[in-house]
GROMACS .gro file of C-alpha atoms in nm:
model
  235
    1ALA     CA    1  -1.068   1.348   0.907
    2ILE     CA    2  -1.343   1.516   0.704
    3GLU     CA    3  -1.203   1.862   0.781
    4ARG     CA    4  -0.853   1.754   0.676
    5GLY     CA    5  -0.988   1.602   0.355
    6VAL     CA    6  -1.188   1.911   0.261
    7ARG     CA    7  -0.892   2.137   0.340
    8ALA     CA    8  -0.664   1.928   0.117
    9ALA     CA    9  -0.922   1.953  -0.164
   10HIS     CA   10  -0.939   2.333  -0.117
   11ILE     CA   11  -0.560   2.366  -0.142
   12TYR     CA   12  -0.545   2.146  -0.450
   13ALA     CA   13  -0.832   2.325  -0.626
   14SER     CA   14  -0.668   2.662  -0.550
   15PHE     CA   15  -0.336   2.542  -0.691
   16CYS     CA   16  -0.506   2.426  -1.010
   17ARG     CA   17  -0.684   2.759  -1.056
   18ALA     CA   18  -0.363   2.954  -0.995
   19SER     CA   19  -0.179   2.733  -1.246
   20ALA     CA   20  -0.454   2.755  -1.511
   21ILE     CA   21  -0.512   2.379  -1.491
   22ASP     CA   22  -0.869   2.307  -1.597
   23GLU     CA   23  -0.864   1.931  -1.658
   24ILE     CA   24  -0.871   1.756  -1.322
   25VAL     CA   25  -0.943   1.390  -1.253
   26CYS     CA   26  -1.025   1.358  -0.884
   27VAL     CA   27  -1.072   1.008  -0.744
   28GLY     CA   28  -1.131   0.853  -0.404
   29THR     CA   29  -1.007   0.517  -0.279
   30SER     CA   30  -1.080   0.286   0.013
   31ALA     CA   31  -1.126   0.541   0.294
   32ILE     CA   32  -1.408   0.710   0.102
   33ARG     CA   33  -1.527   0.386  -0.058
   34ASP     CA   34  -1.592   0.222   0.280
   35ALA     CA   35  -1.724   0.524   0.471
   36GLU     CA   36  -2.093   0.521   0.569
   37ASN     CA   37  -2.107   0.901   0.535
   38ARG     CA   38  -1.924   0.920   0.205
   39GLN     CA   39  -2.207   1.092   0.016
   40SER     CA   40  -2.220   1.387   0.256
   41PHE     CA   41  -1.841   1.420   0.232
   42LEU     CA   42  -1.843   1.408  -0.148
   43ARG     CA   43  -2.123   1.668  -0.164
   44ARG     CA   44  -1.926   1.899   0.064
   45VAL     CA   45  -1.613   1.868  -0.149
   46GLN     CA   46  -1.817   1.942  -0.462
   47ASP     CA   47  -2.000   2.240  -0.306
   48GLU     CA   48  -1.695   2.401  -0.145
   49THR     CA   49  -1.421   2.334  -0.401
   50GLY     CA   50  -1.595   2.252  -0.730
   51LEU     CA   51  -1.410   1.921  -0.749
   52SER     CA   52  -1.620   1.623  -0.853
   53VAL     CA   53  -1.481   1.307  -0.695
   54ARG     CA   54  -1.521   0.968  -0.862
   55VAL     CA   55  -1.495   0.687  -0.608
   56LEU     CA   56  -1.300   0.394  -0.747
   57SER     CA   57  -1.413   0.039  -0.685
   58GLY     CA   58  -1.154  -0.202  -0.550
   59GLU     CA   59  -1.131  -0.362  -0.894
   60GLU     CA   60  -1.067  -0.025  -1.061
   61GLU     CA   61  -0.798   0.058  -0.807
   62ALA     CA   62  -0.631  -0.277  -0.880
   63TYR     CA   63  -0.651  -0.210  -1.256
   64TYR     CA   64  -0.476   0.127  -1.225
   65ALA     CA   65  -0.207  -0.033  -1.007
   66TYR     CA   66  -0.154  -0.287  -1.286
   67LEU     CA   67  -0.128  -0.013  -1.551
   68ALA     CA   68   0.135   0.168  -1.347
   69ALA     CA   69   0.342  -0.147  -1.300
   70VAL     CA   70   0.346  -0.277  -1.659
   71ASN     CA   71   0.429   0.068  -1.792
   72SER     CA   72   0.722   0.128  -1.559
   73VAL     CA   73   0.874  -0.213  -1.477
   74THR     CA   74   0.989  -0.486  -1.714
   75PHE     CA   75   0.826  -0.813  -1.612
   76GLU     CA   76   0.623  -1.078  -1.791
   77ASN     CA   77   0.462  -1.293  -1.522
   78GLY     CA   78   0.397  -1.220  -1.158
   79TYR     CA   79   0.200  -1.014  -0.912
   80VAL     CA   80   0.145  -0.645  -0.851
   81LEU     CA   81   0.100  -0.552  -0.486
   82ASN     CA   82  -0.047  -0.207  -0.415
   83LEU     CA   83  -0.061  -0.126  -0.043
   84GLY     CA   84  -0.250   0.182   0.071
   85GLY     CA   85  -0.385   0.298   0.404
   86GLY     CA   86  -0.718   0.119   0.380
   87SER     CA   87  -0.678  -0.155   0.122
   88LEU     CA   88  -0.441  -0.394  -0.047
   89GLU     CA   89  -0.477  -0.462  -0.419
   90ILE     CA   90  -0.325  -0.775  -0.571
   91VAL     CA   91  -0.307  -0.835  -0.945
   92ARG     CA   92  -0.191  -1.150  -1.123
   93VAL     CA   93  -0.010  -1.076  -1.450
   94GLU     CA   94   0.057  -1.329  -1.724
   95GLN     CA   95   0.245  -1.229  -2.040
   96ARG     CA   96   0.209  -0.868  -1.922
   97ARG     CA   97  -0.172  -0.896  -1.919
   98LEU     CA   98  -0.402  -0.866  -1.620
   99VAL     CA   99  -0.568  -1.203  -1.562
  100GLU     CA  100  -0.690  -1.176  -1.200
  101ALA     CA  101  -0.733  -0.890  -0.953
  102THR     CA  102  -0.873  -0.834  -0.607
  103SER     CA  103  -0.890  -0.569  -0.335
  104LEU     CA  104  -0.872  -0.662   0.034
  105PRO     CA  105  -0.927  -0.455   0.353
  106LEU     CA  106  -0.564  -0.498   0.457
  107GLY     CA  107  -0.432  -0.142   0.430
  108ALA     CA  108  -0.152  -0.032   0.665
  109VAL     CA  109  -0.370   0.210   0.865
  110ARG     CA  110  -0.662  -0.030   0.887
  111VAL     CA  111  -0.465  -0.328   1.019
  112THR     CA  112  -0.267  -0.111   1.262
  113GLU     CA  113  -0.584   0.031   1.417
  114ALA     CA  114  -0.753  -0.310   1.431
  115PHE     CA  115  -0.468  -0.524   1.569
  116LEU     CA  116  -0.165  -0.330   1.696
  117ALA     CA  117  -0.289  -0.128   1.993
  118GLY     CA  118   0.026  -0.175   2.203
  119ASP     CA  119   0.328   0.051   2.183
  120PRO     CA  120   0.526  -0.152   2.110
  121PRO     CA  121   0.265  -0.415   2.020
  122SER     CA  122   0.278  -0.747   2.202
  123ALA     CA  123   0.381  -1.071   2.035
  124LYS     CA  124   0.019  -1.186   2.071
  125GLN     CA  125  -0.110  -0.878   1.883
  126ILE     CA  126   0.140  -0.929   1.602
  127GLY     CA  127   0.051  -1.298   1.592
  128ARG     CA  128  -0.321  -1.224   1.559
  129LEU     CA  129  -0.254  -0.979   1.275
  130THR     CA  130  -0.032  -1.234   1.100
  131GLU     CA  131  -0.304  -1.500   1.125
  132HIS     CA  132  -0.566  -1.257   0.994
  133VAL     CA  133  -0.353  -1.160   0.694
  134GLN     CA  134  -0.271  -1.523   0.615
  135GLU     CA  135  -0.639  -1.617   0.633
  136GLN     CA  136  -0.736  -1.343   0.387
  137LEU     CA  137  -0.453  -1.416   0.143
  138LYS     CA  138  -0.488  -1.795   0.146
  139ALA     CA  139  -0.851  -1.753   0.039
  140ILE     CA  140  -0.731  -1.620  -0.299
  141PRO     CA  141  -0.710  -1.933  -0.519
  142TRP     CA  142  -0.480  -1.781  -0.780
  143LEU     CA  143  -0.225  -1.637  -0.534
  144ARG     CA  144   0.023  -1.922  -0.519
  145ALA     CA  145   0.389  -2.000  -0.562
  146GLU     CA  146   0.495  -2.075  -0.919
  147PRO     CA  147   0.839  -2.073  -1.085
  148GLY     CA  148   0.940  -1.749  -1.251
  149MET     CA  149   0.674  -1.530  -1.089
  150GLN     CA  150   0.795  -1.182  -0.994
  151MET     CA  151   0.649  -0.942  -0.738
  152VAL     CA  152   0.618  -0.567  -0.802
  153GLY     CA  153   0.524  -0.343  -0.509
  154GLN     CA  154   0.368   0.004  -0.497
  155GLY     CA  155   0.258   0.247  -0.229
  156GLY     CA  156   0.402   0.469   0.042
  157THR     CA  157   0.449   0.193   0.300
  158LEU     CA  158   0.631  -0.025   0.048
  159ARG     CA  159   0.861   0.262  -0.043
  160LEU     CA  160   0.924   0.314   0.328
  161ILE     CA  161   1.020  -0.052   0.379
  162ALA     CA  162   1.260  -0.029   0.085
  163ARG     CA  163   1.413   0.290   0.223
  164LEU     CA  164   1.470   0.130   0.564
  165ALA     CA  165   1.635  -0.169   0.397
  166GLN     CA  166   1.859   0.056   0.187
  167LYS     CA  167   1.978   0.251   0.492
  168ARG     CA  168   2.067  -0.072   0.675
  169VAL     CA  169   2.314  -0.172   0.401
  170ASN     CA  170   2.435   0.179   0.306
  171TYR     CA  171   2.288   0.146  -0.043
  172PRO     CA  172   2.481   0.398  -0.256
  173LEU     CA  173   2.192   0.538  -0.466
  174ASP     CA  174   1.909   0.760  -0.349
  175ILE     CA  175   1.661   0.585  -0.580
  176LEU     CA  176   1.372   0.356  -0.485
  177HIS     CA  177   1.221   0.286  -0.828
  178GLY     CA  178   1.347  -0.053  -0.950
  179PHE     CA  179   1.512  -0.142  -0.619
  180GLU     CA  180   1.512  -0.518  -0.551
  181LEU     CA  181   1.397  -0.585  -0.195
  182GLY     CA  182   1.486  -0.935  -0.074
  183GLU     CA  183   1.263  -1.145   0.153
  184ALA     CA  184   1.544  -1.172   0.408
  185GLN     CA  185   1.573  -0.791   0.418
  186ILE     CA  186   1.200  -0.753   0.477
  187GLU     CA  187   1.208  -1.012   0.756
  188SER     CA  188   1.503  -0.837   0.920
  189VAL     CA  189   1.327  -0.498   0.918
  190ARG     CA  190   1.010  -0.665   1.051
  191ARG     CA  191   1.198  -0.814   1.348
  192GLU     CA  192   1.351  -0.477   1.432
  193LEU     CA  193   1.028  -0.277   1.411
  194SER     CA  194   0.835  -0.529   1.620
  195LYS     CA  195   1.057  -0.454   1.921
  196LEU     CA  196   1.039  -0.074   1.900
  197SER     CA  197   0.791   0.188   2.017
  198VAL     CA  198   0.653   0.434   1.764
  199GLN     CA  199   0.883   0.702   1.904
  200ALA     CA  200   1.188   0.478   1.864
  201ARG     CA  201   1.085   0.374   1.511
  202ALA     CA  202   1.058   0.740   1.410
  203LYS     CA  203   1.430   0.783   1.479
  204LEU     CA  204   1.544   0.501   1.250
  205PRO     CA  205   1.750   0.604   0.944
  206GLY     CA  206   1.514   0.624   0.645
  207MET     CA  207   1.193   0.632   0.852
  208LYS     CA  208   0.933   0.899   0.772
  209PRO     CA  209   0.814   1.002   1.120
  210ASP     CA  210   0.451   1.038   1.010
  211ARG     CA  211   0.451   0.673   0.898
  212ALA     CA  212   0.627   0.527   1.202
  213ASP     CA  213   0.297   0.424   1.362
  214ILE     CA  214   0.169   0.223   1.061
  215SER     CA  215   0.504   0.090   0.940
  216LEU     CA  216   0.493  -0.243   1.124
  217GLY     CA  217   0.134  -0.322   1.028
  218GLY     CA  218   0.206  -0.259   0.662
  219LEU     CA  219   0.525  -0.461   0.681
  220VAL     CA  220   0.342  -0.766   0.821
  221VAL     CA  221   0.097  -0.752   0.527
  222VAL     CA  222   0.378  -0.725   0.271
  223HIS     CA  223   0.585  -1.002   0.431
  224GLU     CA  224   0.296  -1.249   0.441
  225ALA     CA  225   0.194  -1.169   0.082
  226LEU     CA  226   0.549  -1.239  -0.032
  227HIS     CA  227   0.549  -1.574   0.148
  228ILE     CA  228   0.215  -1.693   0.011
  229ALA     CA  229   0.301  -1.583  -0.345
  230GLY     CA  230   0.629  -1.774  -0.317
  231ALA     CA  231   0.839  -1.472  -0.416
  232GLU     CA  232   1.195  -1.434  -0.289
  233SER     CA  233   1.206  -1.062  -0.357
  234MET     CA  234   1.001  -0.760  -0.459
  235THR     CA  235   1.079  -0.486  -0.709
   0.00000   0.00000   0.00000
């Protein structure tokens, strides 16, 4: 993983030099944030590529997710859900202002590695993951169902879920931004993925093969968050 990360930084730094880009903001999120050997990795990136990486706290990551949402989606009150590989950020928005935010270790890669070892995973494995996600989310006092609260989702796994839902209904537009994803659609995709092996998932219309392995884990997290927040759909 370190070698892949350093190689990606090399490629990016080379692109910037070739394109005469000299203002670069390089940040790290949960994988680096939680790693015991993060300092040695960050030093190596700095020494080999010249890129200085600022590691975001969970709160900072949630704040940037909020900024992205309020500047690209029209909503007054609700929640922003940002699902990455290692963490899940949840932000409560009132009158378009951030009022609460948290970051939880419920990223799609993390929960898949921790709970879904089977291929396909057993009902018991999925059940344990569901219980774990519910336990974490129910501990957030401000995440609750209220009238008029909207849910806005971000992240690669969320885009993937939306794409799978679009393909199932032959959605006519090749656009994900602003797509309204209903709770019933999410539940339907969840049921289908839970029965399939990674190889079979990879062949589904709309599936990105390199995300087939983590798709179900991420979907469980999203589905449970929607339930606990009392939202019927997600933008």
